[in-house]
Amino acid sequence: MSQLADKLYKESNLTDEELFYLIETNENDKRLVFLADKKRREIYGEKVFVRGLIEFTNYCKNDCYYCGIRRDNKNCLRYRLTKDEILSCCEEGYELGFRTFVLQGGEDPYFTDDIVCDIVGSIHNRFKDCAITLSIGEKSEESYKKYFEAGAERYLLRHETADENHYRKLHPSEMSLENRKKCLYTLKKIGYITGAGFMIGSPFQTTRNIISDLRFMQELKPHMIGAGPFIPHKETIFADYETGTLDLCIRITAILRLMFPYALIPATTALGTIHPLGREKGLKAGANVVMPNLSPVRVRKMYELYDNKICTGEESAQCIKCLGNRVESAGYHIVTDRGDPVFSE
C-alpha cells in the first residue's frame, strides 16, 4: 500500500479501500504532498489566484447546527451591507488589483432576486474585466438563471457532506441534502463555474463519509472545491466538539489535488485559523487560491461562522503585500487576474 500516492498521481483515482487507507494513515503524507504540489505546478505553475471576499450579510434563514450565523443564534450581532457599501468594497479591491469578487452571505430573504441582480449588474457594468462569484446558498433554478444573466459567472455552494445520515446530524429537518445536490447540478447546467466542498473533521464524520464526498464530486465534476477544517462555534450544539486537525486537512487537500487536477482549491481562512502557517501548508499540498477579505473592517468579526476567525492583519485584502510575502515564502506567487480554471481536454 506504500505506492498509493504514486498511483493516485498517475490515475487520479483509487478504490474505496485504497482511499480509506490513504486517509487513515500518515505514512504517505510526505510523498502525497510532494506529488500534489507537482501536479498543481504541471497545470497552474506557481500561480496562486487571489479573490476579493465581500461578506455582505450575516442574516440567515437556516439553522444549520454547526454555524455561528444560524437563524436561532440570538447572540449574533447582525448586519447587511448596502449596495453602495458593496460597490465601495469592489472599488477598493479593483484599485488593489483584484479581478475577482466573491459575494458571500447567509441565506438572507432581504436580498431578493431583484436586489441581487441589481448589485451583480452594477458590479458587472462598472468592472467589466472582473469575474463575479456568488455564495448565497440554495435558490431556485429561475433565481440562478437571473443571477447568471445579470453577470455572475461563478457560484460556490459547499455541500458539506454527501452522506444522508451524516447530513441529518448536521442540519434541521427542513433542509435537504437532495436539494443541495440538485442545486449544484442546476448551477453546472446553467453554465456557472461551480464550486462544491465539505468540512473536514465535522461532528460524527467518518472516513467513509469523506470517501462519499470524493465520489459525489467525481460525479459532479466541480470547477472549484473548498474543503477546510470544522471549527466549533460557542453558540451551537457542537461548541465542545474538537476542531478538524491540520494533518487531516493537508492530507485531504493533497488528495483533492490529485483526484481533481484542474480544480481551483482554496487555502481557507479556517486553515489559517487553526495553525499560523495553515494556509502556507495548504498551498504546498496543492491549493492554489486565497481569498483575502474586502469587507469593511467594522463587520469582519461579525461574520463569524466559527470561533476565533482571523479577521485583522494579513488575511485582509488591504495587506496584499503581506499576503504576497506569505505566498512567496511557500514557493509561489500571487496573481490578481480573473484566475479562470484550466479545463481538461
Short mmCIF file of C-alpha atoms in Angstrom, two decimals:
data_model
loop_
_atom_site.label_atom_id
_atom_site.label_comp_id
_atom_site.label_asym_id
_atom_site.label_seq_id
_atom_site.Cartn_x
_atom_site.Cartn_y
_atom_site.Cartn_z
CA MET A 1 0.00 0.00 0.00
CA SER A 2 3.03 2.29 0.14
CA GLN A 3 2.67 3.24 -3.54
CA LEU A 4 -0.86 4.63 -3.22
CA ALA A 5 0.20 8.25 -3.60
CA ASP A 6 2.01 7.43 -6.83
CA LYS A 7 -0.98 5.52 -8.14
CA LEU A 8 -3.27 8.45 -7.33
CA TYR A 9 -0.87 10.85 -9.07
CA LYS A 10 -0.90 8.72 -12.24
CA GLU A 11 -4.57 7.72 -12.35
CA SER A 12 -6.44 10.43 -10.34
CA ASN A 13 -8.43 7.67 -8.67
CA LEU A 14 -8.24 4.82 -6.17
CA THR A 15 -10.61 2.16 -4.92
CA ASP A 16 -12.64 2.90 -1.80
CA GLU A 17 -10.37 0.69 0.28
CA GLU A 18 -7.25 2.37 -1.06
CA LEU A 19 -8.70 5.78 -0.31
CA PHE A 20 -9.65 4.60 3.17
CA TYR A 21 -6.09 3.54 3.86
CA LEU A 22 -4.63 6.76 2.43
CA ILE A 23 -6.95 8.93 4.53
CA GLU A 24 -6.49 6.92 7.72
CA THR A 25 -2.70 6.69 7.76
CA ASN A 26 0.07 9.26 7.65
CA GLU A 27 2.83 7.07 6.22
CA ASN A 28 2.24 8.50 2.72
CA ASP A 29 1.94 12.16 3.76
CA LYS A 30 5.30 13.47 2.54
CA ARG A 31 5.00 11.69 -0.78
CA LEU A 32 1.35 12.69 -1.10
CA VAL A 33 2.09 16.38 -0.55
CA PHE A 34 5.09 16.28 -2.88
CA LEU A 35 3.04 14.74 -5.70
CA ALA A 36 0.09 17.08 -5.13
CA ASP A 37 2.42 20.06 -5.44
CA LYS A 38 3.98 18.55 -8.54
CA LYS A 39 0.54 18.08 -10.10
CA ARG A 40 -0.60 21.65 -9.41
CA ARG A 41 2.66 23.01 -10.88
CA GLU A 42 2.12 20.96 -14.04
CA ILE A 43 -1.24 22.66 -14.59
CA TYR A 44 -1.15 26.02 -12.80
CA GLY A 45 2.56 26.58 -12.31
CA GLU A 46 3.45 28.69 -9.29
CA LYS A 47 0.35 30.89 -9.57
CA VAL A 48 -1.88 31.47 -6.57
CA PHE A 49 -5.10 33.22 -7.52
CA VAL A 50 -6.43 35.92 -5.21
CA ARG A 51 -10.15 36.60 -4.77
CA GLY A 52 -11.58 39.63 -3.01
CA LEU A 53 -14.11 38.32 -0.47
CA ILE A 54 -17.06 40.53 0.46
CA GLU A 55 -19.17 39.09 3.30
CA PHE A 56 -22.23 41.26 2.74
CA THR A 57 -24.83 39.83 5.14
CA ASN A 58 -24.78 37.55 8.18
CA TYR A 59 -28.55 37.14 8.35
CA CYS A 60 -29.61 33.58 7.52
CA LYS A 61 -32.95 31.82 7.41
CA ASN A 62 -31.33 28.42 8.02
CA ASP A 63 -30.44 26.86 11.35
CA CYS A 64 -27.50 24.61 10.46
CA TYR A 65 -26.34 23.14 13.75
CA TYR A 66 -22.65 23.96 13.26
CA CYS A 67 -22.89 27.56 12.06
CA GLY A 68 -22.35 30.70 14.10
CA ILE A 69 -24.73 32.81 11.98
CA ARG A 70 -27.55 30.26 12.14
CA ARG A 71 -31.07 31.67 12.49
CA ASP A 72 -31.55 30.76 16.14
CA ASN A 73 -28.32 32.28 17.43
CA LYS A 74 -29.84 35.22 19.31
CA ASN A 75 -26.41 36.48 20.38
CA CYS A 76 -25.24 37.09 16.83
CA LEU A 77 -24.90 40.79 16.03
CA ARG A 78 -26.45 41.05 12.58
CA TYR A 79 -25.59 43.35 9.68
CA ARG A 80 -26.26 43.92 6.00
CA LEU A 81 -24.10 45.91 3.62
CA THR A 82 -25.84 48.35 1.30
CA LYS A 83 -25.34 48.28 -2.44
CA ASP A 84 -23.15 51.36 -2.19
CA GLU A 85 -21.01 49.71 0.50
CA ILE A 86 -20.57 46.60 -1.65
CA LEU A 87 -19.61 48.69 -4.67
CA SER A 88 -17.17 50.64 -2.48
CA CYS A 89 -15.53 47.33 -1.48
CA CYS A 90 -15.22 46.42 -5.16
CA GLU A 91 -13.77 49.85 -5.97
CA GLU A 92 -11.11 49.44 -3.32
CA GLY A 93 -10.40 45.88 -4.44
CA TYR A 94 -10.10 46.93 -8.07
CA GLU A 95 -7.57 49.59 -7.16
CA LEU A 96 -5.58 46.94 -5.28
CA GLY A 97 -5.53 44.79 -8.43
CA PHE A 98 -8.30 42.28 -7.74
CA ARG A 99 -10.18 41.00 -10.76
CA THR A 100 -12.46 38.53 -8.99
CA PHE A 101 -15.02 39.46 -6.35
CA VAL A 102 -16.76 36.88 -4.17
CA LEU A 103 -20.06 37.98 -2.66
CA GLN A 104 -20.78 35.68 0.27
CA GLY A 105 -23.61 35.75 2.76
CA GLY A 106 -26.18 33.81 4.69
CA GLU A 107 -29.46 32.90 3.02
CA ASP A 108 -30.95 36.31 3.74
CA PRO A 109 -34.56 36.80 2.47
CA TYR A 110 -33.99 40.58 2.39
CA PHE A 111 -31.78 40.12 -0.67
CA THR A 112 -34.46 39.28 -3.20
CA ASP A 113 -33.61 38.27 -6.76
CA ASP A 114 -34.18 41.85 -7.91
CA ILE A 115 -31.78 43.24 -5.31
CA VAL A 116 -29.13 40.60 -6.02
CA CYS A 117 -29.40 41.15 -9.77
CA ASP A 118 -29.16 44.91 -9.31
CA ILE A 119 -25.97 44.53 -7.24
CA VAL A 120 -24.44 41.96 -9.60
CA GLY A 121 -25.38 44.01 -12.68
CA SER A 122 -23.87 47.16 -11.19
CA ILE A 123 -20.59 45.40 -10.40
CA HIS A 124 -20.55 43.81 -13.85
CA ASN A 125 -21.14 47.12 -15.61
CA ARG A 126 -18.59 49.05 -13.57
CA PHE A 127 -15.84 46.41 -13.55
CA LYS A 128 -16.21 44.70 -16.91
CA ASP A 129 -12.91 42.82 -16.74
CA CYS A 130 -13.77 41.20 -13.40
CA ALA A 131 -15.37 37.87 -12.54
CA ILE A 132 -18.24 37.85 -10.06
CA THR A 133 -18.73 34.87 -7.76
CA LEU A 134 -21.81 34.37 -5.61
CA SER A 135 -22.04 32.25 -2.48
CA ILE A 136 -25.54 32.79 -1.14
CA GLY A 137 -26.94 29.29 -0.74
CA GLU A 138 -29.79 27.27 -2.17
CA LYS A 139 -32.01 29.04 -4.69
CA SER A 140 -34.41 28.05 -7.45
CA GLU A 141 -33.25 27.39 -10.99
CA GLU A 142 -35.07 30.55 -12.03
CA SER A 143 -33.11 32.61 -9.49
CA TYR A 144 -29.78 31.11 -10.52
CA LYS A 145 -30.55 31.95 -14.16
CA LYS A 146 -31.35 35.56 -13.25
CA TYR A 147 -28.05 36.00 -11.41
CA PHE A 148 -26.18 34.44 -14.32
CA GLU A 149 -27.84 36.73 -16.84
CA ALA A 150 -27.05 39.73 -14.61
CA GLY A 151 -23.34 38.92 -14.79
CA ALA A 152 -22.47 36.35 -12.13
CA GLU A 153 -20.21 33.70 -13.65
CA ARG A 154 -19.25 31.59 -10.67
CA TYR A 155 -21.13 30.11 -7.73
CA LEU A 156 -19.84 28.49 -4.55
CA LEU A 157 -22.15 26.08 -2.74
CA ARG A 158 -20.38 23.69 -0.39
CA HIS A 159 -22.38 20.50 0.01
CA GLU A 160 -20.76 19.96 3.48
CA THR A 161 -21.41 16.21 3.42
CA ALA A 162 -22.64 13.86 0.69
CA ASP A 163 -23.89 11.20 3.10
CA GLU A 164 -27.59 11.39 4.00
CA ASN A 165 -27.23 10.05 7.55
CA HIS A 166 -24.37 12.41 8.28
CA TYR A 167 -26.26 15.33 6.74
CA ARG A 168 -29.20 14.73 9.06
CA LYS A 169 -26.93 15.04 12.10
CA LEU A 170 -25.73 18.47 10.99
CA HIS A 171 -28.91 20.09 9.67
CA PRO A 172 -32.55 20.63 10.73
CA SER A 173 -35.33 18.59 9.16
CA GLU A 174 -36.50 21.38 6.83
CA MET A 175 -33.20 21.21 4.96
CA SER A 176 -32.43 18.54 2.38
CA LEU A 177 -29.24 17.01 1.02
CA GLU A 178 -31.20 16.07 -2.09
CA ASN A 179 -32.00 19.72 -2.75
CA ARG A 180 -28.41 20.81 -2.07
CA LYS A 181 -27.13 18.35 -4.66
CA LYS A 182 -29.87 19.36 -7.08
CA CYS A 183 -28.79 22.99 -6.78
CA LEU A 184 -25.21 22.09 -7.63
CA TYR A 185 -26.20 20.18 -10.75
CA THR A 186 -28.51 23.05 -11.74
CA LEU A 187 -25.67 25.56 -11.42
CA LYS A 188 -23.49 23.49 -13.71
CA LYS A 189 -26.32 23.08 -16.21
CA ILE A 190 -26.83 26.84 -16.40
CA GLY A 191 -23.16 27.34 -17.13
CA TYR A 192 -21.67 28.58 -13.88
CA ILE A 193 -18.11 27.83 -12.87
CA THR A 194 -19.33 25.78 -9.93
CA GLY A 195 -17.79 25.11 -6.55
CA ALA A 196 -18.66 22.41 -4.02
CA GLY A 197 -16.87 21.27 -0.88
CA PHE A 198 -17.11 19.93 2.63
CA MET A 199 -15.95 20.32 6.22
CA ILE A 200 -13.04 18.18 7.39
CA GLY A 201 -13.43 16.75 10.87
CA SER A 202 -17.06 17.77 11.31
CA PRO A 203 -19.08 16.14 14.12
CA PHE A 204 -19.83 12.45 13.51
CA GLN A 205 -17.80 12.42 10.27
CA THR A 206 -16.21 9.10 9.37
CA THR A 207 -13.61 8.24 6.77
CA ARG A 208 -16.40 6.57 4.78
CA ASN A 209 -18.24 9.91 4.79
CA ILE A 210 -15.18 11.61 3.31
CA ILE A 211 -14.99 8.94 0.61
CA SER A 212 -18.66 9.65 -0.16
CA ASP A 213 -17.77 13.31 -0.59
CA LEU A 214 -14.99 12.42 -3.01
CA ARG A 215 -17.26 10.11 -5.02
CA PHE A 216 -20.02 12.71 -5.20
CA MET A 217 -17.59 15.28 -6.54
CA GLN A 218 -16.32 12.80 -9.12
CA GLU A 219 -19.90 12.69 -10.39
CA LEU A 220 -20.46 16.44 -10.16
CA LYS A 221 -17.03 17.43 -11.54
CA PRO A 222 -16.91 20.85 -9.82
CA HIS A 223 -14.52 23.51 -11.07
CA MET A 224 -13.81 24.69 -7.51
CA ILE A 225 -13.51 22.68 -4.31
CA GLY A 226 -13.50 24.24 -0.85
CA ALA A 227 -12.53 21.88 1.97
CA GLY A 228 -11.49 23.37 5.28
CA PRO A 229 -11.47 22.24 8.90
CA PHE A 230 -14.54 22.15 11.07
CA ILE A 231 -14.12 24.71 13.83
CA PRO A 232 -16.76 24.82 16.59
CA HIS A 233 -18.75 27.92 17.48
CA LYS A 234 -19.68 28.63 21.07
CA GLU A 235 -23.34 29.37 20.21
CA THR A 236 -24.05 25.98 18.64
CA ILE A 237 -24.74 22.48 19.94
CA PHE A 238 -21.27 21.49 18.76
CA ALA A 239 -19.50 24.09 20.92
CA ASP A 240 -17.45 21.47 22.76
CA TYR A 241 -16.56 19.31 19.77
CA GLU A 242 -13.00 19.03 18.55
CA THR A 243 -11.64 21.08 15.67
CA GLY A 244 -10.63 19.29 12.48
CA THR A 245 -6.91 18.51 12.59
CA LEU A 246 -4.31 20.20 10.44
CA ASP A 247 -2.76 16.88 9.38
CA LEU A 248 -6.04 15.53 8.04
CA CYS A 249 -6.81 18.83 6.27
CA ILE A 250 -3.47 18.79 4.50
CA ARG A 251 -3.86 15.13 3.57
CA ILE A 252 -7.34 15.75 2.13
CA THR A 253 -6.14 18.86 0.24
CA ALA A 254 -3.41 16.79 -1.41
CA ILE A 255 -5.87 14.01 -2.27
CA LEU A 256 -8.24 16.57 -3.80
CA ARG A 257 -5.49 17.99 -5.98
CA LEU A 258 -4.57 14.54 -7.26
CA MET A 259 -8.16 13.43 -7.82
CA PHE A 260 -9.25 16.75 -9.35
CA PRO A 261 -6.09 18.07 -11.03
CA TYR A 262 -7.76 21.02 -12.76
CA ALA A 263 -9.81 22.27 -9.79
CA LEU A 264 -9.38 25.63 -8.13
CA ILE A 265 -8.76 24.77 -4.47
CA PRO A 266 -8.52 27.49 -1.80
CA ALA A 267 -6.22 27.53 1.19
CA THR A 268 -9.02 28.62 3.50
CA THR A 269 -9.17 31.22 6.25
CA ALA A 270 -10.25 28.38 8.54
CA LEU A 271 -6.99 26.60 7.79
CA GLY A 272 -5.13 29.75 8.77
CA THR A 273 -7.23 29.92 11.93
CA ILE A 274 -6.22 26.50 13.26
CA HIS A 275 -2.50 27.00 12.54
CA PRO A 276 -0.37 30.13 11.95
CA LEU A 277 1.07 28.57 8.80
CA GLY A 278 -2.07 26.69 7.83
CA ARG A 279 -2.59 28.41 4.51
CA GLU A 280 1.05 28.04 3.52
CA LYS A 281 0.83 24.32 4.28
CA GLY A 282 -2.37 24.12 2.24
CA LEU A 283 -0.67 25.78 -0.73
CA LYS A 284 2.22 23.35 -0.53
CA ALA A 285 -0.30 20.48 -0.59
CA GLY A 286 -1.93 21.59 -3.84
CA ALA A 287 -4.21 24.53 -3.02
CA ASN A 288 -3.94 27.42 -5.46
CA VAL A 289 -6.43 30.09 -4.30
CA VAL A 290 -6.53 32.52 -1.37
CA MET A 291 -9.48 34.77 -0.53
CA PRO A 292 -8.45 37.87 1.44
CA ASN A 293 -11.23 39.92 2.98
CA LEU A 294 -12.50 43.09 1.31
CA SER A 295 -15.42 43.56 3.71
CA PRO A 296 -15.49 46.75 5.78
CA VAL A 297 -13.33 46.27 8.87
CA ARG A 298 -16.27 47.01 11.16
CA VAL A 299 -18.18 43.87 10.08
CA ARG A 300 -15.39 41.32 9.62
CA LYS A 301 -15.62 39.94 13.14
CA MET A 302 -19.41 39.78 12.88
CA TYR A 303 -19.35 37.26 10.02
CA GLU A 304 -18.43 34.54 12.47
CA LEU A 305 -19.24 31.08 11.14
CA TYR A 306 -16.87 29.61 13.74
CA ASP A 307 -14.94 30.83 16.78
CA ASN A 308 -11.64 32.73 16.68
CA LYS A 309 -11.82 33.61 12.98
CA ILE A 310 -8.77 35.62 11.92
CA CYS A 311 -10.14 38.95 10.78
CA THR A 312 -7.45 41.58 11.08
CA GLY A 313 -3.98 41.69 9.60
CA GLU A 314 -2.53 39.65 6.77
CA GLU A 315 -5.76 37.96 5.69
CA SER A 316 -7.19 41.36 4.72
CA ALA A 317 -7.17 42.43 1.10
CA GLN A 318 -5.57 45.73 2.06
CA CYS A 319 -2.42 43.92 3.13
CA ILE A 320 -1.80 42.39 -0.27
CA LYS A 321 1.96 42.79 0.16
CA CYS A 322 1.87 40.85 3.45
CA LEU A 323 -0.15 38.10 1.79
CA GLY A 324 2.22 38.09 -1.15
CA ASN A 325 5.16 37.59 1.17
CA ARG A 326 3.43 34.63 2.81
CA VAL A 327 2.70 33.05 -0.56
CA GLU A 328 6.27 33.68 -1.74
CA SER A 329 7.58 32.01 1.42
CA ALA A 330 5.64 28.89 0.44
CA GLY A 331 7.27 28.88 -3.00
CA TYR A 332 4.58 30.51 -5.17
CA HIS A 333 3.46 33.96 -6.28
CA ILE A 334 0.09 35.64 -6.23
CA VAL A 335 -1.70 36.85 -9.33
CA THR A 336 -4.68 39.17 -9.13
CA ASP A 337 -6.21 38.47 -12.53
CA ARG A 338 -9.52 36.64 -13.02
CA GLY A 339 -7.84 33.30 -12.42
CA ASP A 340 -10.17 31.20 -14.55
CA PRO A 341 -9.91 27.43 -14.13
CA VAL A 342 -7.93 25.36 -16.58
CA PHE A 343 -10.17 22.80 -18.25
CA SER A 344 -9.07 19.26 -19.04
CA GLU A 345 -9.25 18.01 -22.59
#
